[in-house]
mmCIF file of C-alpha atoms in Angstrom:
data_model
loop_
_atom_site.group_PDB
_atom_site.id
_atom_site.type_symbol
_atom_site.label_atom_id
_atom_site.label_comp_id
_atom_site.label_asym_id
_atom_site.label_seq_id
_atom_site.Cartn_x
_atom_site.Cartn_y
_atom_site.Cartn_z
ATOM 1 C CA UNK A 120 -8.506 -16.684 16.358
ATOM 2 C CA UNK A 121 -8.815 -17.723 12.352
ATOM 3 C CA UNK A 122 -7.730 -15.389 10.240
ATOM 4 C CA UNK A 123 -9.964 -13.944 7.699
ATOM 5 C CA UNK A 124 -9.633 -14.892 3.828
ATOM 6 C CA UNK A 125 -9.803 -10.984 2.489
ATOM 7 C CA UNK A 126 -8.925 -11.977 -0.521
ATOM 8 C CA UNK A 127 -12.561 -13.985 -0.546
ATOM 9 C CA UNK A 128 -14.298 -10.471 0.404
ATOM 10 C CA UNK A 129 -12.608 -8.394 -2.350
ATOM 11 C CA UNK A 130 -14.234 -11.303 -4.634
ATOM 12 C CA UNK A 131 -17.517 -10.570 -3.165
ATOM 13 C CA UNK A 132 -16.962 -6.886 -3.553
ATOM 14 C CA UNK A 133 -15.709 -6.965 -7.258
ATOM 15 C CA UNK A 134 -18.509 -9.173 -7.897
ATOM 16 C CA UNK A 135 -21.322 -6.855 -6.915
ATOM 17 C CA UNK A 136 -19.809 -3.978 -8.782
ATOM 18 C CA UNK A 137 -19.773 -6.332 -12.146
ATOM 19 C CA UNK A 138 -23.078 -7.136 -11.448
ATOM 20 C CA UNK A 139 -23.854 -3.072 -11.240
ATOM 21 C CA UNK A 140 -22.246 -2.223 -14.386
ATOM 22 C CA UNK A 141 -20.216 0.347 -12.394
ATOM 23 C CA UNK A 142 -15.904 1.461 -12.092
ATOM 24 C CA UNK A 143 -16.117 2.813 -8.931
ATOM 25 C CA UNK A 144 -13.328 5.711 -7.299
ATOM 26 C CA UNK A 145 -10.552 4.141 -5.308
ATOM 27 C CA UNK A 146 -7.586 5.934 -3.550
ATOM 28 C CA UNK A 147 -4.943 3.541 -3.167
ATOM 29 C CA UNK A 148 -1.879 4.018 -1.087
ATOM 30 C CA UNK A 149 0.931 2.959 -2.695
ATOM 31 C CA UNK A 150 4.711 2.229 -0.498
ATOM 32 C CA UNK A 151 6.374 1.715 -4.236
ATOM 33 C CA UNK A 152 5.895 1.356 -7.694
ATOM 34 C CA UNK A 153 6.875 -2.991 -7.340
ATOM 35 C CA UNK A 154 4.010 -3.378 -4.644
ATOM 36 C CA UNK A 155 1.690 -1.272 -6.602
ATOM 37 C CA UNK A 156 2.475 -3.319 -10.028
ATOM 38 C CA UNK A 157 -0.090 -5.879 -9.610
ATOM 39 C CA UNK A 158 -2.124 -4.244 -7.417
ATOM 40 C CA UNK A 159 -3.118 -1.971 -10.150
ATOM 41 C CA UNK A 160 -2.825 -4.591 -12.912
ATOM 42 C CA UNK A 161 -5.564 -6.745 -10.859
ATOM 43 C CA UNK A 162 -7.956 -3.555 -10.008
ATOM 44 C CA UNK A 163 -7.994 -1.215 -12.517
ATOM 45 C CA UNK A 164 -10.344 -3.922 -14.733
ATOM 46 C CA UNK A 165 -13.027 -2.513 -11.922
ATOM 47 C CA UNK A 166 -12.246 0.417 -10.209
ATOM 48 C CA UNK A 167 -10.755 3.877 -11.647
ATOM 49 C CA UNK A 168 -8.050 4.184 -9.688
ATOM 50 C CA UNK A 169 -5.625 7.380 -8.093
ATOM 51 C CA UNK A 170 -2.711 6.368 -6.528
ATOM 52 C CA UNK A 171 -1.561 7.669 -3.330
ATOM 53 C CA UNK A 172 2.082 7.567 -2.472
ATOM 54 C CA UNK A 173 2.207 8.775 0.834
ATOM 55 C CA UNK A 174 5.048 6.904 2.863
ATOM 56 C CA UNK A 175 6.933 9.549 5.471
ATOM 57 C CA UNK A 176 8.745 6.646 6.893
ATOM 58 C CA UNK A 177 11.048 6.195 3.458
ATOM 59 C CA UNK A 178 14.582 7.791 4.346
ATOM 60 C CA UNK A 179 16.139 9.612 3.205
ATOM 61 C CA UNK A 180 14.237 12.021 1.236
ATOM 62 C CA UNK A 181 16.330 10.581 -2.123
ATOM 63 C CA UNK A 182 14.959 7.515 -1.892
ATOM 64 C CA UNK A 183 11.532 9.418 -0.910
ATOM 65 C CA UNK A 184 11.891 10.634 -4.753
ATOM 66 C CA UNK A 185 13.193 7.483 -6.230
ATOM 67 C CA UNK A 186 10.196 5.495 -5.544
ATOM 68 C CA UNK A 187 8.158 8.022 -6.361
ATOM 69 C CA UNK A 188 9.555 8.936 -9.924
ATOM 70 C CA UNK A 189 9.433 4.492 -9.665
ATOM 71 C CA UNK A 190 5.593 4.755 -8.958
ATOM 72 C CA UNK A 191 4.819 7.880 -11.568
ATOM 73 C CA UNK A 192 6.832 5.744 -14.610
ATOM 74 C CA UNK A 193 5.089 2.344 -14.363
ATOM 75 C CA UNK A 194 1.158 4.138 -13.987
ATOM 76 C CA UNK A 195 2.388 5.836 -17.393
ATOM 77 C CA UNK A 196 3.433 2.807 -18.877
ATOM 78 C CA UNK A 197 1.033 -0.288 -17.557
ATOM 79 C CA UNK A 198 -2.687 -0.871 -19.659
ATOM 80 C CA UNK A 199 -5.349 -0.225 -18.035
ATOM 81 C CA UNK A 200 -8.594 -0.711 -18.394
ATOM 82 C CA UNK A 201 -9.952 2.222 -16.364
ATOM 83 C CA UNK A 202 -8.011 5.482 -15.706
ATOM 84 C CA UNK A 203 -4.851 5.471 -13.226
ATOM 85 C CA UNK A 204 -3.783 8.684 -11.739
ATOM 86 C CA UNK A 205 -1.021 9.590 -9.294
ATOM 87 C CA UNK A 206 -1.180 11.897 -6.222
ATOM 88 C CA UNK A 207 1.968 12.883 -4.630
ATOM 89 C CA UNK A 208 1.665 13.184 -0.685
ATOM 90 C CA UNK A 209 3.963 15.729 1.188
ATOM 91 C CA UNK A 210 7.124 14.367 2.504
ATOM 92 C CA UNK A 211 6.412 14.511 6.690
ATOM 93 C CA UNK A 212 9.050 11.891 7.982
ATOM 94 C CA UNK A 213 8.474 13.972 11.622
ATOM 95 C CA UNK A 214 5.226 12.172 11.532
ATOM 96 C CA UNK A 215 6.905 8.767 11.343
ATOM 97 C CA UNK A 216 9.140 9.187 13.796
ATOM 98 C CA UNK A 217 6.984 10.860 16.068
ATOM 99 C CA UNK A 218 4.609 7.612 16.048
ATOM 100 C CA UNK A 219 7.976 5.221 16.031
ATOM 101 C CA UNK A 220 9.371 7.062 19.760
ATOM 102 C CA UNK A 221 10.206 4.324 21.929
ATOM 103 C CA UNK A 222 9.666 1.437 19.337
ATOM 104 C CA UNK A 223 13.232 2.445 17.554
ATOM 105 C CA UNK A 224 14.388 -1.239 18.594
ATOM 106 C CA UNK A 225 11.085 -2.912 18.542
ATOM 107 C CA UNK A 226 11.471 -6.162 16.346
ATOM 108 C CA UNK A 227 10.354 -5.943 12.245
ATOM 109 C CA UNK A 228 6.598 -6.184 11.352
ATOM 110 C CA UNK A 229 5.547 -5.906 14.615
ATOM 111 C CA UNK A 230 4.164 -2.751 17.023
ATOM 112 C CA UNK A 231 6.191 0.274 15.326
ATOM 113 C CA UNK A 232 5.002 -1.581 11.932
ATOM 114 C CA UNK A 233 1.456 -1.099 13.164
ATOM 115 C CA UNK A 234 1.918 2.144 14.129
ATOM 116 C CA UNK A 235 3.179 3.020 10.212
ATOM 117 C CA UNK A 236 0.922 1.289 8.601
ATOM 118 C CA UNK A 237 -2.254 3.494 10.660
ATOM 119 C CA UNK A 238 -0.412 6.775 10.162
ATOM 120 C CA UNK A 239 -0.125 6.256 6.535
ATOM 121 C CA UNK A 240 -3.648 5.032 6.244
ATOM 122 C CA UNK A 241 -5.278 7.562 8.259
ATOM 123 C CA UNK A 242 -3.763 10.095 5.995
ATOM 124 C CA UNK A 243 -4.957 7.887 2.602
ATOM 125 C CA UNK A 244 -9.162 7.779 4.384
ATOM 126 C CA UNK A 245 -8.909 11.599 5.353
ATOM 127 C CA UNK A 246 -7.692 12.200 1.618
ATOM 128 C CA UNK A 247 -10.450 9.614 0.510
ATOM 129 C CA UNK A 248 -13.505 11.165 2.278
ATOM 130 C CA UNK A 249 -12.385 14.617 1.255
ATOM 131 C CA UNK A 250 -12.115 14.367 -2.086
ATOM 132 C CA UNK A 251 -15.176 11.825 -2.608
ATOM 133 C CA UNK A 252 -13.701 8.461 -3.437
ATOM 134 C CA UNK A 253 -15.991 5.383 -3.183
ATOM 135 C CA UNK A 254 -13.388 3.355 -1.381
ATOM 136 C CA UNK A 255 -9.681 3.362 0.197
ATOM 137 C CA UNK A 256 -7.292 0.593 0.035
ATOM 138 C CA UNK A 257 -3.311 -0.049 -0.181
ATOM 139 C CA UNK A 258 -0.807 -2.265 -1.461
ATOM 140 C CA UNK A 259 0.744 -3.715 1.824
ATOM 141 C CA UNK A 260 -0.615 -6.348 1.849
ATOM 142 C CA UNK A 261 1.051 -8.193 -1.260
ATOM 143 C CA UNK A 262 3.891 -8.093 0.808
ATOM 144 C CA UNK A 263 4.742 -11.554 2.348
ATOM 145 C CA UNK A 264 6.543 -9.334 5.349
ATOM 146 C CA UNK A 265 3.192 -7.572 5.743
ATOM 147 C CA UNK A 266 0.885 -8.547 8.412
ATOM 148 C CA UNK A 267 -2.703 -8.305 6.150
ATOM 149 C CA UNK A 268 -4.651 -9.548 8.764
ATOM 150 C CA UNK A 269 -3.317 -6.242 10.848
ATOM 151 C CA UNK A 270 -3.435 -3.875 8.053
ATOM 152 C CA UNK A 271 -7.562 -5.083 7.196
ATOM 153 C CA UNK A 272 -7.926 -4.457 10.939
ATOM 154 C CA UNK A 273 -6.808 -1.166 11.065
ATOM 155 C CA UNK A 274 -8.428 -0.525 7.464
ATOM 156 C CA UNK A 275 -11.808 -1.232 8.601
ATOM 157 C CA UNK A 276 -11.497 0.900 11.943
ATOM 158 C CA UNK A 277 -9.990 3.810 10.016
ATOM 159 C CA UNK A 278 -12.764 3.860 7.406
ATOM 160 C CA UNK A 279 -15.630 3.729 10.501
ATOM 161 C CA UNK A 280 -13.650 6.291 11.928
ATOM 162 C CA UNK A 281 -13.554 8.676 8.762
ATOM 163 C CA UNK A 282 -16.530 7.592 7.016
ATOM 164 C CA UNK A 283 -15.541 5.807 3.867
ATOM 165 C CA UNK A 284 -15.511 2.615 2.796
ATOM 166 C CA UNK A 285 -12.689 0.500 2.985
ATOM 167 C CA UNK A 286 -11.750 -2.517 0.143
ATOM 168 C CA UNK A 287 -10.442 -5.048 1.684
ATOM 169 C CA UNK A 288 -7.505 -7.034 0.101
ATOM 170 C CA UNK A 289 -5.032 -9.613 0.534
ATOM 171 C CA UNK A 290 -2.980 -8.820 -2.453
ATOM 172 C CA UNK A 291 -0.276 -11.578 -2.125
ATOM 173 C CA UNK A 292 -3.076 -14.193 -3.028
ATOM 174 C CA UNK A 293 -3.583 -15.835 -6.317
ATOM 175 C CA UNK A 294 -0.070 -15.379 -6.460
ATOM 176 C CA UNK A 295 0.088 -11.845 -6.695
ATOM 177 C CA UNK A 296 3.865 -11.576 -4.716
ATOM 178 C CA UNK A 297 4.707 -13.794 -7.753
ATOM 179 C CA UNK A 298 3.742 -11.275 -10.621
ATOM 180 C CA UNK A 299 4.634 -8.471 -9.026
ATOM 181 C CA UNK A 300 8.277 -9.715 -9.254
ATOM 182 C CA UNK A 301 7.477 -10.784 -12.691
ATOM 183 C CA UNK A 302 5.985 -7.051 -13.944
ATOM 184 C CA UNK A 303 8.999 -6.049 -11.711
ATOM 185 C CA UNK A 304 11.234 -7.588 -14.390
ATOM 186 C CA UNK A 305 9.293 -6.362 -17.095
ATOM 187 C CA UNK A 306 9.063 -2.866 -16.367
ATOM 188 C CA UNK A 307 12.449 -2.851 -14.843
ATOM 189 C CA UNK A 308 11.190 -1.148 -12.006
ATOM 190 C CA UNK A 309 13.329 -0.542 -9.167
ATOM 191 C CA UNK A 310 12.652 -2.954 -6.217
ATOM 192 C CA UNK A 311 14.231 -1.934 -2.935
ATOM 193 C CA UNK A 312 15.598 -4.352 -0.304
ATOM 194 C CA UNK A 313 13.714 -2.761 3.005
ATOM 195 C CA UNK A 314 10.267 -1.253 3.493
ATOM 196 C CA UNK A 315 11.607 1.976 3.711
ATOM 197 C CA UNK A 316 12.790 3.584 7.307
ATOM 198 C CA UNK A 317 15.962 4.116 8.564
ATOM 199 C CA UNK A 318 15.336 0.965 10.589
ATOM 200 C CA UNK A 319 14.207 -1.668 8.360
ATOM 201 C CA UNK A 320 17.239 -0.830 6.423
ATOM 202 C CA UNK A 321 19.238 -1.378 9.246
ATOM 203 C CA UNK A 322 17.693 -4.561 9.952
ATOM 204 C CA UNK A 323 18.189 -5.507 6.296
ATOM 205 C CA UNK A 324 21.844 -4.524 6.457
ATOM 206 C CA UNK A 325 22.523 -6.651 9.468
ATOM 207 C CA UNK A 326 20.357 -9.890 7.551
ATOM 208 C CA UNK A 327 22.784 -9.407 5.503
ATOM 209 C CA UNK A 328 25.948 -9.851 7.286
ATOM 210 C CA UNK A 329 24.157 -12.736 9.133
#
């Protein structure tokens, strides 16, 4: 099957709403404040933004914090163009590992992965819907261990499913991976070395020895 170029249909998207005259709401999940660097650089020129850092697969609940107190420092100190605001979503790691039971060894960016990314953004299009946003999105996909074919699949069924619109993205184009490491370095942001549960890290750790 060909994979989609989403980056192409957030250019259509952005497109129409210059043509409008208009900064729509957006509720973007955020994993961490390096993912989210770009993102927010890139789409706070056309949407007014809140940031959603819901993530109950981060262990343990220290590094839960880090990231966040990561994520609430950079929106305070990037430009924007339109406003940036931060919502803090409860700590639940029972959720993750309720959805990651019997996929503890299942292989990195694969069927547990899956499983994560709908949880968290099934939580973000409730949250969206609820509170009136235009559209829901997240950073995932600037990651180049992120499947964004997979998370724009399960975007678009989760917005049907909720009712809200979802913006869909391929963040890692027009070298966006690239300047996130570079605002990264600017902001000397913290920038982890696994996604966030116990068993990425563990799979990091034994990359490591390897």
């Amino acid at each position: 099957m060909n994979k989609i170029n989403y980056q192409k249909e957030t250019d259509n998207i952005i497109n129409r709403i210059c043509s409008e005259g208009t900064a729509p709401r957006l509720l973007l999940h955020s994993c961490c404040a390096p993912c989210s660097s770009y993102t927010l650089e890139y789409l706070s020129q056309f949407f007014r933004i809140s940031v959603f850092y819901y993530n109950p697969n981060i262990s343990p609940l220290s590094e839960f914090e880090k990231r966040y107190n990561e994520q609430k420092r950079l929106i305070e100190a990037l430009p924007a163009k339109n406003e940036i605001s931060l919502i803090k979503g409860e700590y639940e790691p029972e959720a993750f590992f309720e959805i990651a039971k019997g996929l503890e060894d299942a292989k990195e960016g694969y069927e547990r992965c899956f499983k994560c990314y709908r949880l968290r953004l099934e939580k973000t299009a409730r949250l969206a819907k609820e509170e009136g946003f235009d559209y829901f999105c997240t950073t995932l996909s600037i990651s180049p261990l992120k499947n964004s074919q997979k998370i724009n699949e399960i975007g678009f069924e989760t917005g049907e499913k909720y009712g809200i619109s979802w913006l869909p993205s391929d963040f890692k184009k027009k070298e966006g991976f690239k300047r996130s490491i570079e605002l990264s370095k600017e902001y000397d942001l913290y920038r982890q070395d696994f996604c966030g549960c116990i068993y990425s890290k563990a799979a990091s750790e034994k990359a490591k020895e390897d």
